[in-house]
Amino acid sequence: MNVCQQILALDAIFNTYRAQVNPQHRTLYIRRRTQLLREIANKDIDHSVRRQYLHVRKLILSKQHGPISDLQSLRSRSTSIPSRIGSVEQSFESVQGNDHGTPVKTHRRYQSNGSFQFLPPNVTMTMHEDLPLHGVVPTKKAEASRKMAGDKSLGENYAFAGMHHVFDQHAEAVTSIKFAHDEKHKLACSSSDGTLSICDLLPTPPSVTCFLRGHKAAIKDFDWSVANDFIVSASIDGTSRLWSPSSGQCLRVFSDAYLCPVLSCRFQPLNNNMIVTGNDKAHVQVYNTSTGKNVKGGTCRTTGAVLSLAFESTGTILWIGDEKGCILSFCFDIATGRLQKGKRIVVAYGCCITSISYRSWINREARDPSLLINVADNNLCLYRVTNEEGALSLKRSFQVRHERLGIRSSFCPLMSFRQGACVVTGSEDMAVYFFDVEKEEKSCVNKLLGHSAPVLDVCWNYDESLLASCDTEGTVIVWKREQRKYNI
């Protein structure tokens, strides 16, 4: 079963490159792959055969699309399954082939994020300009990045054409919003009124297609599964729930073991059969979605109420932000769900950590894995991830009005393909802010005004054509970014 999960994870990582003009096909592809892998998971098949299949498939996909930094970081960043991942990675050094199918020895170098970068024999480490994105040393003079961005500044690339639509289906604050993975027009919202809503932005006019009802109190957080077939939610009624967004049905209820409000939740990114929740009494719990039971060894305690959770992309590190201003990292065993304590950092003592977002690399000039953190001391902080245990080092901080509410932020999804890197955040002064993380002065590149209440959360769809923001009055604004031509 573990090899099947690795196969699915491999397909999920490369899925962005499939069916570029029709993202719905990517979703259908992953759903079908999930179904087939579930069917063969319990069959009596030699594990060596499955590992060999994983190995060959990885080579084919890497040759077709190029090596992926997140994929290559599996070996070095995994703490619980090194033998399985290692056996796949090690063979890369000699199996690369040329156009005639003849094996050619490749070169590799160790990157700052702990991954190996593989280069063809005819490419040296001194080449910077106008080469394929993978296997190139990043440089601030990269002309390719500027051409991809249409020769526009970062601020011009985040200019907006106005409001695409305004939703007001919730009677109380909208606490969190998220576009479905690889979906341009499907948006979910959670609210303090105890419901979630699923919105479709196409066909026009946009509409609310489904309400998820069942919680008896405010919903503080939710998350989409990788294939968008499930949603998990966390509520102060002391439960987390698993939903089918297509039917609106509640599939399972997870009652908190300590009978206290549940404030945060996340799917395990490589194994959506597991979810992680954090409660008001400083406990983190791992559940099996099939059985509804706690995973043995999947419980840990923090220094305060767990307000935010974030996984590293390979699922082997979990970061937890609490009400005491601390971030704790835990090593997550994907096979068993066990948690092992890693590092602890005090960001701002006594100030809530209301949001954590992970990004494997910022842009061509800054490839360090990073965390974006909202702290209730009027700061948005960007941290580097410095080792395999999740230790952090502060890179930048930005002033944002944030003192008492659950403000959230997000990395901009396409920032790795152009010069400069941008993040976006809500604020208590009713504005949406965009910051260039590489700019030392005047880092605010744009500011959106339109809300009449504090903005709690912001999110992008996968191609950055639409940005959604929500506020404490229950209003959701979908902003339309100006369309520009890119020379890709």
Short mmCIF file of C-alpha atoms in Angstrom, two decimals:
data_model
loop_
_atom_site.label_atom_id
_atom_site.label_comp_id
_atom_site.label_asym_id
_atom_site.label_seq_id
_atom_site.Cartn_x
_atom_site.Cartn_y
_atom_site.Cartn_z
CA MET A 1 0.00 0.00 0.00
CA ASN A 2 2.90 2.37 0.76
CA VAL A 3 4.28 1.98 -2.78
CA CYS A 4 0.78 2.66 -4.17
CA GLN A 5 0.68 5.91 -2.18
CA GLN A 6 4.08 6.88 -3.61
CA ILE A 7 2.81 6.15 -7.14
CA LEU A 8 -0.21 8.39 -6.57
CA ALA A 9 2.00 11.11 -5.07
CA LEU A 10 4.27 10.94 -8.12
CA ASP A 11 1.30 11.38 -10.45
CA ALA A 12 -0.04 14.26 -8.34
CA ILE A 13 3.29 16.11 -8.53
CA PHE A 14 3.51 15.81 -12.34
CA ASN A 15 -0.22 16.37 -12.83
CA THR A 16 0.20 20.12 -13.32
CA TYR A 17 1.87 19.43 -16.68
CA ARG A 18 -0.98 17.30 -18.04
CA ALA A 19 -3.75 18.72 -20.24
CA GLN A 20 -2.62 22.32 -19.99
CA VAL A 21 -5.70 23.65 -21.80
CA ASN A 22 -8.19 21.53 -19.88
CA PRO A 23 -7.50 21.30 -16.12
CA GLN A 24 -10.65 19.22 -15.58
CA HIS A 25 -8.89 16.33 -17.32
CA ARG A 26 -6.14 16.47 -14.70
CA THR A 27 -8.69 16.08 -11.93
CA LEU A 28 -10.35 13.15 -13.69
CA TYR A 29 -6.93 11.56 -14.27
CA ILE A 30 -6.00 11.64 -10.58
CA ARG A 31 -9.42 10.34 -9.55
CA ARG A 32 -9.11 7.40 -11.93
CA ARG A 33 -5.56 6.67 -10.81
CA THR A 34 -6.75 6.71 -7.19
CA GLN A 35 -9.54 4.26 -7.99
CA LEU A 36 -7.20 1.84 -9.81
CA LEU A 37 -4.57 1.96 -7.08
CA ARG A 38 -7.19 1.25 -4.42
CA GLU A 39 -8.34 -1.78 -6.39
CA ILE A 40 -4.86 -3.31 -6.57
CA ALA A 41 -3.67 -2.19 -3.11
CA ASN A 42 -4.75 -5.39 -1.35
CA LYS A 43 -3.86 -7.79 -4.17
CA ASP A 44 -1.00 -10.20 -3.60
CA ILE A 45 1.63 -8.54 -5.79
CA ASP A 46 5.35 -8.71 -5.14
CA HIS A 47 6.45 -5.39 -3.64
CA SER A 48 9.63 -5.43 -5.72
CA VAL A 49 7.46 -5.38 -8.86
CA ARG A 50 5.60 -2.31 -7.59
CA ARG A 51 8.84 -0.58 -6.69
CA GLN A 52 10.23 -1.32 -10.14
CA TYR A 53 7.06 0.09 -11.71
CA LEU A 54 7.42 3.26 -9.60
CA HIS A 55 11.05 3.53 -10.66
CA VAL A 56 10.32 3.19 -14.39
CA ARG A 57 7.32 5.53 -14.25
CA LYS A 58 9.37 8.18 -12.50
CA LEU A 59 12.05 7.99 -15.18
CA ILE A 60 9.50 8.33 -17.98
CA LEU A 61 7.74 11.30 -16.39
CA SER A 62 11.02 13.01 -15.55
CA LYS A 63 12.25 12.60 -19.12
CA GLN A 64 9.01 14.00 -20.51
CA HIS A 65 8.49 16.93 -18.13
CA GLY A 66 11.88 17.45 -16.49
CA PRO A 67 12.81 16.77 -12.84
CA ILE A 68 10.59 18.44 -10.26
CA SER A 69 12.22 20.08 -7.23
CA ASP A 70 9.49 18.93 -4.84
CA LEU A 71 9.83 15.36 -6.09
CA GLN A 72 13.58 15.31 -5.77
CA SER A 73 13.42 16.63 -2.22
CA LEU A 74 11.58 13.48 -1.09
CA ARG A 75 14.77 11.59 -0.43
CA SER A 76 16.52 14.17 1.71
CA ARG A 77 13.46 15.58 3.49
CA SER A 78 11.80 12.28 4.40
CA THR A 79 12.64 11.11 7.87
CA SER A 80 10.43 8.04 8.10
CA ILE A 81 10.72 6.24 4.73
CA PRO A 82 14.29 6.82 3.53
CA SER A 83 14.86 3.29 2.29
CA ARG A 84 11.87 3.27 -0.04
CA ILE A 85 12.43 6.72 -1.52
CA GLY A 86 16.19 6.30 -1.60
CA SER A 87 16.00 3.18 -3.75
CA VAL A 88 14.15 5.16 -6.40
CA GLU A 89 16.38 8.25 -6.29
CA GLN A 90 19.75 6.54 -6.40
CA SER A 91 19.31 5.11 -9.88
CA PHE A 92 18.92 8.55 -11.46
CA GLU A 93 22.65 9.07 -11.66
CA SER A 94 23.16 6.65 -14.54
CA VAL A 95 19.84 6.03 -16.31
CA GLN A 96 19.37 9.32 -18.16
CA GLY A 97 19.40 8.67 -21.91
CA ASN A 98 20.11 10.68 -25.02
CA ASP A 99 17.84 11.07 -28.04
CA HIS A 100 19.01 7.71 -29.42
CA GLY A 101 18.11 5.84 -26.23
CA THR A 102 21.75 5.34 -25.22
CA PRO A 103 22.34 5.67 -21.46
CA VAL A 104 24.32 8.77 -20.61
CA LYS A 105 25.88 9.51 -17.25
CA THR A 106 24.49 12.70 -15.72
CA HIS A 107 25.86 15.08 -13.13
CA ARG A 108 24.14 16.17 -9.98
CA ARG A 109 24.64 18.79 -7.33
CA TYR A 110 23.22 19.30 -3.87
CA GLN A 111 20.80 22.23 -3.59
CA SER A 112 20.15 24.42 -0.56
CA ASN A 113 16.73 22.83 -0.01
CA GLY A 114 18.29 19.40 0.44
CA SER A 115 17.45 18.04 -3.00
CA PHE A 116 19.62 16.90 -5.89
CA GLN A 117 19.49 18.69 -9.23
CA PHE A 118 20.39 16.62 -12.29
CA LEU A 119 22.01 18.16 -15.35
CA PRO A 120 22.77 16.84 -18.84
CA PRO A 121 26.49 16.30 -19.47
CA ASN A 122 26.69 19.26 -21.85
CA VAL A 123 25.27 21.79 -19.34
CA THR A 124 27.66 23.37 -16.85
CA MET A 125 26.85 25.14 -13.62
CA THR A 126 28.00 28.50 -15.00
CA MET A 127 25.22 28.81 -17.58
CA HIS A 128 22.47 31.22 -16.54
CA GLU A 129 20.51 32.61 -19.45
CA ASP A 130 17.65 31.33 -21.58
CA LEU A 131 17.97 27.63 -20.71
CA PRO A 132 15.15 25.32 -19.63
CA LEU A 133 13.90 26.14 -16.15
CA HIS A 134 15.06 22.84 -14.65
CA GLY A 135 18.78 22.34 -14.20
CA VAL A 136 19.77 26.02 -14.41
CA VAL A 137 21.46 28.19 -11.82
CA PRO A 138 19.00 30.97 -10.89
CA THR A 139 20.09 34.53 -11.51
CA LYS A 140 18.58 37.97 -11.04
CA LYS A 141 19.39 38.74 -14.68
CA ALA A 142 17.28 35.89 -16.06
CA GLU A 143 15.77 37.25 -19.27
CA ALA A 144 13.49 34.23 -19.65
CA SER A 145 11.63 35.11 -16.46
CA ARG A 146 11.03 38.66 -17.62
CA LYS A 147 9.77 37.46 -20.99
CA MET A 148 7.38 35.03 -19.32
CA ALA A 149 5.98 37.92 -17.32
CA GLY A 150 5.44 39.97 -20.48
CA ASP A 151 8.31 42.33 -19.64
CA LYS A 152 6.13 43.83 -16.91
CA SER A 153 7.06 44.71 -13.36
CA LEU A 154 5.78 42.61 -10.49
CA GLY A 155 3.32 45.36 -9.57
CA GLU A 156 1.97 45.49 -13.12
CA ASN A 157 1.51 41.73 -13.12
CA TYR A 158 -0.70 42.02 -10.04
CA ALA A 159 -2.95 44.75 -11.39
CA PHE A 160 -6.65 43.87 -11.27
CA ALA A 161 -9.46 44.60 -13.69
CA GLY A 162 -12.03 44.87 -10.91
CA MET A 163 -14.47 42.57 -9.13
CA HIS A 164 -15.53 39.44 -10.97
CA HIS A 165 -18.31 38.63 -8.48
CA VAL A 166 -19.44 39.28 -4.89
CA PHE A 167 -20.96 36.46 -2.78
CA ASP A 168 -22.98 37.13 0.39
CA GLN A 169 -24.59 33.74 1.10
CA HIS A 170 -23.32 33.56 4.69
CA ALA A 171 -24.99 35.38 7.58
CA GLU A 172 -21.79 35.64 9.64
CA ALA A 173 -18.04 35.96 9.08
CA VAL A 174 -16.44 33.84 6.36
CA THR A 175 -13.47 32.38 8.22
CA SER A 176 -11.64 30.66 5.34
CA ILE A 177 -11.82 30.32 1.55
CA LYS A 178 -10.04 27.95 -0.84
CA PHE A 179 -10.17 27.20 -4.54
CA ALA A 180 -10.23 23.50 -5.35
CA HIS A 181 -6.89 22.07 -6.50
CA ASP A 182 -6.22 22.65 -10.20
CA GLU A 183 -9.69 24.18 -10.61
CA LYS A 184 -10.11 27.72 -11.90
CA HIS A 185 -13.76 28.22 -11.02
CA LYS A 186 -14.67 26.09 -7.97
CA LEU A 187 -14.45 27.85 -4.61
CA ALA A 188 -15.35 26.72 -1.08
CA CYS A 189 -16.08 28.96 1.93
CA SER A 190 -16.42 28.21 5.64
CA SER A 191 -18.37 30.45 7.99
CA SER A 192 -19.05 31.27 11.61
CA ASP A 193 -22.70 30.43 10.89
CA GLY A 194 -21.73 26.72 10.97
CA THR A 195 -21.98 26.00 7.24
CA LEU A 196 -19.70 25.59 4.26
CA SER A 197 -20.68 26.64 0.75
CA ILE A 198 -19.45 25.45 -2.65
CA CYS A 199 -19.44 28.13 -5.36
CA ASP A 200 -19.05 27.76 -9.13
CA LEU A 201 -17.81 30.80 -11.02
CA LEU A 202 -18.80 29.29 -14.38
CA PRO A 203 -21.19 29.34 -16.14
CA THR A 204 -22.05 32.97 -15.61
CA PRO A 205 -23.54 34.29 -13.50
CA PRO A 206 -21.57 32.60 -10.66
CA SER A 207 -23.71 30.70 -8.17
CA VAL A 208 -23.69 28.76 -4.91
CA THR A 209 -24.20 25.13 -5.90
CA CYS A 210 -24.21 23.42 -2.51
CA PHE A 211 -24.30 24.03 1.25
CA LEU A 212 -22.63 21.62 3.68
CA ARG A 213 -24.75 21.63 6.84
CA GLY A 214 -24.23 19.69 10.04
CA HIS A 215 -21.93 21.61 12.38
CA LYS A 216 -23.68 23.18 15.35
CA ALA A 217 -21.25 26.10 15.78
CA ALA A 218 -18.71 28.20 13.89
CA ILE A 219 -16.37 26.49 11.43
CA LYS A 220 -12.82 27.73 11.91
CA ASP A 221 -10.94 25.88 9.16
CA PHE A 222 -11.30 23.41 6.28
CA ASP A 223 -9.24 21.71 3.57
CA TRP A 224 -9.74 20.10 0.15
CA SER A 225 -8.41 16.60 -0.58
CA VAL A 226 -5.90 16.27 -3.42
CA ALA A 227 -8.53 15.03 -5.90
CA ASN A 228 -11.18 17.49 -4.63
CA ASP A 229 -13.53 14.60 -3.83
CA PHE A 230 -13.56 15.33 -0.08
CA ILE A 231 -13.51 18.31 2.28
CA VAL A 232 -12.56 18.16 5.96
CA SER A 233 -13.79 20.87 8.33
CA ALA A 234 -13.02 21.89 11.92
CA SER A 235 -15.59 23.50 14.24
CA ILE A 236 -15.80 24.87 17.74
CA ASP A 237 -18.69 22.42 18.33
CA GLY A 238 -15.94 19.90 19.20
CA THR A 239 -16.02 17.93 15.94
CA SER A 240 -14.35 17.73 12.57
CA ARG A 241 -16.31 16.35 9.62
CA LEU A 242 -15.59 14.70 6.29
CA TRP A 243 -17.82 15.88 3.45
CA SER A 244 -18.61 15.05 -0.14
CA PRO A 245 -18.67 18.45 -1.88
CA SER A 246 -20.49 17.00 -4.90
CA SER A 247 -23.46 15.65 -2.95
CA GLY A 248 -23.32 17.85 0.16
CA GLN A 249 -23.41 14.79 2.42
CA CYS A 250 -21.48 14.46 5.67
CA LEU A 251 -19.59 11.16 5.36
CA ARG A 252 -18.03 10.94 8.80
CA VAL A 253 -17.90 12.84 12.10
CA PHE A 254 -14.70 12.88 14.19
CA SER A 255 -15.41 13.84 17.81
CA ASP A 256 -12.51 15.51 19.57
CA ALA A 257 -10.95 13.15 22.08
CA TYR A 258 -10.69 15.97 24.63
CA LEU A 259 -14.24 17.29 24.05
CA CYS A 260 -13.10 20.80 23.19
CA PRO A 261 -13.33 23.13 20.15
CA VAL A 262 -11.45 22.04 17.03
CA LEU A 263 -9.69 25.05 15.46
CA SER A 264 -7.65 23.70 12.54
CA CYS A 265 -7.45 20.73 10.16
CA ARG A 266 -5.49 19.44 7.18
CA PHE A 267 -5.38 16.40 4.90
CA GLN A 268 -2.10 14.51 4.85
CA PRO A 269 -0.88 15.52 1.35
CA LEU A 270 0.50 12.11 0.32
CA ASN A 271 -2.12 10.02 2.11
CA ASN A 272 -5.58 11.57 2.10
CA ASN A 273 -6.79 8.65 4.20
CA MET A 274 -5.36 10.60 7.15
CA ILE A 275 -6.35 13.99 8.53
CA VAL A 276 -4.74 16.10 11.24
CA THR A 277 -6.71 18.34 13.62
CA GLY A 278 -5.71 20.83 16.30
CA ASN A 279 -7.90 21.78 19.26
CA ASP A 280 -8.36 24.50 21.83
CA LYS A 281 -6.53 22.52 24.54
CA ALA A 282 -3.19 22.39 22.68
CA HIS A 283 -3.60 18.87 21.29
CA VAL A 284 -2.91 17.69 17.74
CA GLN A 285 -4.57 14.45 16.64
CA VAL A 286 -4.24 12.25 13.55
CA TYR A 287 -7.36 10.38 12.36
CA ASN A 288 -7.92 7.60 9.86
CA THR A 289 -10.77 8.75 7.62
CA SER A 290 -11.78 5.17 6.76
CA THR A 291 -12.24 4.05 10.36
CA GLY A 292 -12.85 7.40 12.05
CA LYS A 293 -10.41 6.42 14.80
CA ASN A 294 -7.31 8.10 16.20
CA VAL A 295 -4.04 6.80 14.80
CA LYS A 296 -1.84 5.16 17.40
CA GLY A 297 1.09 7.47 18.12
CA GLY A 298 -0.60 10.27 16.21
CA THR A 299 -1.24 12.58 19.16
CA CYS A 300 0.98 15.35 20.46
CA ARG A 301 0.74 18.42 22.67
CA THR A 302 1.79 22.00 21.97
CA THR A 303 2.17 25.09 24.16
CA GLY A 304 -1.28 26.55 23.42
CA ALA A 305 -4.44 26.32 21.34
CA VAL A 306 -3.60 25.04 17.84
CA LEU A 307 -4.68 27.79 15.43
CA SER A 308 -2.88 26.76 12.22
CA LEU A 309 -1.36 23.72 10.54
CA ALA A 310 0.79 23.25 7.42
CA PHE A 311 2.46 20.25 5.81
CA GLU A 312 5.65 20.19 3.81
CA SER A 313 4.81 19.10 0.24
CA THR A 314 6.13 15.56 0.74
CA GLY A 315 4.06 15.19 3.91
CA THR A 316 6.98 14.32 6.16
CA ILE A 317 7.04 17.56 8.18
CA LEU A 318 4.09 19.14 9.98
CA TRP A 319 4.27 22.70 11.35
CA ILE A 320 1.90 23.82 14.09
CA GLY A 321 1.17 27.42 15.07
CA ASP A 322 -0.41 28.15 18.45
CA GLU A 323 -1.91 31.00 20.45
CA LYS A 324 1.30 31.47 22.47
CA GLY A 325 3.31 32.68 19.48
CA CYS A 326 5.20 29.40 18.98
CA ILE A 327 5.71 27.24 15.90
CA LEU A 328 6.51 23.58 16.47
CA SER A 329 7.62 21.13 13.80
CA PHE A 330 6.87 17.41 13.91
CA CYS A 331 8.18 14.60 11.74
CA PHE A 332 5.23 12.70 10.27
CA ASP A 333 5.54 9.00 9.48
CA ILE A 334 3.44 8.59 6.33
CA ALA A 335 3.14 4.81 6.76
CA THR A 336 1.86 4.82 10.37
CA GLY A 337 0.71 8.39 11.08
CA ARG A 338 3.00 8.71 14.07
CA LEU A 339 4.27 12.13 15.11
CA GLN A 340 7.78 12.79 16.38
CA LYS A 341 8.68 16.17 17.83
CA GLY A 342 11.19 18.21 15.86
CA LYS A 343 11.97 21.89 16.50
CA ARG A 344 10.33 24.77 18.38
CA ILE A 345 10.67 28.47 17.61
CA VAL A 346 9.12 31.42 19.44
CA VAL A 347 7.99 33.90 16.78
CA ALA A 348 6.35 36.48 19.05
CA TYR A 349 5.65 35.42 22.61
CA GLY A 350 1.98 35.70 23.55
CA CYS A 351 0.85 36.59 20.00
CA CYS A 352 -1.30 34.16 18.02
CA ILE A 353 0.04 32.37 14.93
CA THR A 354 -3.14 32.46 12.83
CA SER A 355 -1.86 31.14 9.49
CA ILE A 356 0.99 29.01 8.11
CA SER A 357 1.59 28.36 4.39
CA TYR A 358 4.39 26.27 2.90
CA ARG A 359 6.17 26.78 -0.42
CA SER A 360 8.99 24.57 -1.70
CA TRP A 361 10.80 27.47 -3.40
CA ILE A 362 10.05 31.13 -3.88
CA ASN A 363 11.43 31.93 -7.34
CA ARG A 364 14.51 31.52 -9.52
CA GLU A 365 16.50 33.74 -7.20
CA ALA A 366 15.38 32.17 -3.92
CA ARG A 367 14.90 28.41 -3.95
CA ASP A 368 14.89 27.79 -0.21
CA PRO A 369 11.73 26.07 1.08
CA SER A 370 9.75 28.71 2.99
CA LEU A 371 6.91 29.29 5.43
CA LEU A 372 4.61 32.31 5.30
CA ILE A 373 3.25 33.13 8.74
CA ASN A 374 0.64 35.60 10.04
CA VAL A 375 1.38 36.79 13.57
CA ALA A 376 -1.06 38.83 15.63
CA ASP A 377 1.54 41.50 16.39
CA ASN A 378 0.96 43.36 13.10
CA ASN A 379 3.42 41.20 11.17
CA LEU A 380 3.49 38.91 8.16
CA CYS A 381 6.70 36.85 8.37
CA LEU A 382 8.60 34.81 5.79
CA TYR A 383 10.83 32.05 7.19
CA ARG A 384 13.33 29.76 5.48
CA VAL A 385 13.17 26.05 6.28
CA THR A 386 16.74 25.19 7.17
CA ASN A 387 16.85 21.43 7.81
CA GLU A 388 14.94 18.15 7.57
CA GLU A 389 13.45 18.60 11.05
CA GLY A 390 11.63 21.79 10.05
CA ALA A 391 13.88 24.35 11.75
CA LEU A 392 13.24 27.94 10.65
CA SER A 393 15.22 31.10 10.00
CA LEU A 394 13.57 34.51 9.54
CA LYS A 395 14.05 36.03 6.09
CA ARG A 396 11.64 38.97 5.92
CA SER A 397 8.73 40.53 7.78
CA PHE A 398 6.06 42.94 6.56
CA GLN A 399 3.87 45.32 8.52
CA VAL A 400 0.17 44.40 8.32
CA ARG A 401 -2.68 45.48 10.58
CA HIS A 402 -3.26 42.33 12.63
CA GLU A 403 -3.88 42.31 16.36
CA ARG A 404 -6.78 40.05 17.30
CA LEU A 405 -8.49 38.26 14.36
CA GLY A 406 -7.64 35.08 12.45
CA ILE A 407 -5.94 36.73 9.47
CA ARG A 408 -4.56 34.41 6.77
CA SER A 409 -2.22 34.80 3.81
CA SER A 410 -1.04 32.92 0.74
CA PHE A 411 1.90 32.55 -1.62
CA CYS A 412 1.14 33.52 -5.21
CA PRO A 413 1.14 30.21 -7.12
CA LEU A 414 2.95 31.28 -10.31
CA MET A 415 5.71 33.29 -8.70
CA SER A 416 8.36 30.66 -9.42
CA PHE A 417 8.14 31.34 -13.17
CA ARG A 418 9.14 34.99 -13.20
CA GLN A 419 11.56 37.42 -11.62
CA GLY A 420 10.47 38.54 -8.19
CA ALA A 421 8.15 36.73 -5.79
CA CYS A 422 4.87 37.88 -4.32
CA VAL A 423 2.68 37.02 -1.33
CA VAL A 424 -0.83 38.25 -0.55
CA THR A 425 -2.55 38.71 2.82
CA GLY A 426 -5.71 39.95 4.44
CA SER A 427 -5.67 42.59 7.16
CA GLU A 428 -7.79 44.18 9.85
CA ASP A 429 -7.81 47.54 8.02
CA MET A 430 -10.20 46.08 5.36
CA ALA A 431 -7.56 45.86 2.60
CA VAL A 432 -5.80 43.09 0.67
CA TYR A 433 -2.02 43.58 0.44
CA PHE A 434 0.55 42.25 -2.05
CA PHE A 435 4.22 42.15 -1.03
CA ASP A 436 7.35 41.44 -3.05
CA VAL A 437 9.44 39.24 -0.75
CA GLU A 438 12.69 40.08 -2.57
CA LYS A 439 12.31 43.85 -2.29
CA GLU A 440 14.01 45.56 0.64
CA GLU A 441 12.17 48.89 0.36
CA LYS A 442 8.63 49.72 -0.71
CA SER A 443 7.80 46.03 -0.83
CA CYS A 444 4.03 46.60 -1.08
CA VAL A 445 3.32 46.27 -4.82
CA ASN A 446 -0.49 46.54 -4.69
CA LYS A 447 -3.43 47.09 -2.35
CA LEU A 448 -7.06 46.15 -3.04
CA LEU A 449 -9.86 48.15 -1.44
CA GLY A 450 -13.45 46.95 -1.58
CA HIS A 451 -14.29 45.27 1.70
CA SER A 452 -16.18 47.11 4.42
CA ALA A 453 -14.87 44.87 7.21
CA PRO A 454 -11.56 43.21 8.19
CA VAL A 455 -10.33 40.75 5.54
CA LEU A 456 -9.77 37.32 7.11
CA ASP A 457 -8.51 35.16 4.24
CA VAL A 458 -7.28 35.32 0.64
CA CYS A 459 -6.70 32.61 -1.96
CA TRP A 460 -5.74 32.23 -5.64
CA ASN A 461 -6.98 29.81 -8.23
CA TYR A 462 -4.16 27.77 -9.71
CA ASP A 463 -3.41 29.99 -12.72
CA GLU A 464 -3.74 33.32 -10.86
CA SER A 465 -6.58 34.54 -13.06
CA LEU A 466 -8.85 34.99 -10.02
CA LEU A 467 -8.22 36.01 -6.41
CA ALA A 468 -10.84 35.54 -3.67
CA SER A 469 -11.00 37.38 -0.34
CA CYS A 470 -13.46 37.19 2.55
CA ASP A 471 -14.31 39.35 5.57
CA THR A 472 -15.95 39.37 8.99
CA GLU A 473 -19.32 40.48 7.59
CA GLY A 474 -19.66 37.34 5.47
CA THR A 475 -18.79 38.95 2.13
CA VAL A 476 -16.63 37.12 -0.42
CA ILE A 477 -15.14 39.15 -3.28
CA VAL A 478 -13.70 37.42 -6.34
CA TRP A 479 -11.20 39.73 -8.06
CA LYS A 480 -10.28 39.39 -11.73
CA ARG A 481 -6.64 39.96 -12.59
CA GLU A 482 -5.85 41.85 -15.75
CA GLN A 483 -5.11 39.42 -18.56
CA ARG A 484 -1.69 39.85 -20.10
CA LYS A 485 0.03 37.92 -22.84
CA TYR A 486 2.97 35.80 -21.76
CA ASN A 487 5.79 34.67 -24.01
CA ILE A 488 6.13 31.09 -22.89
#
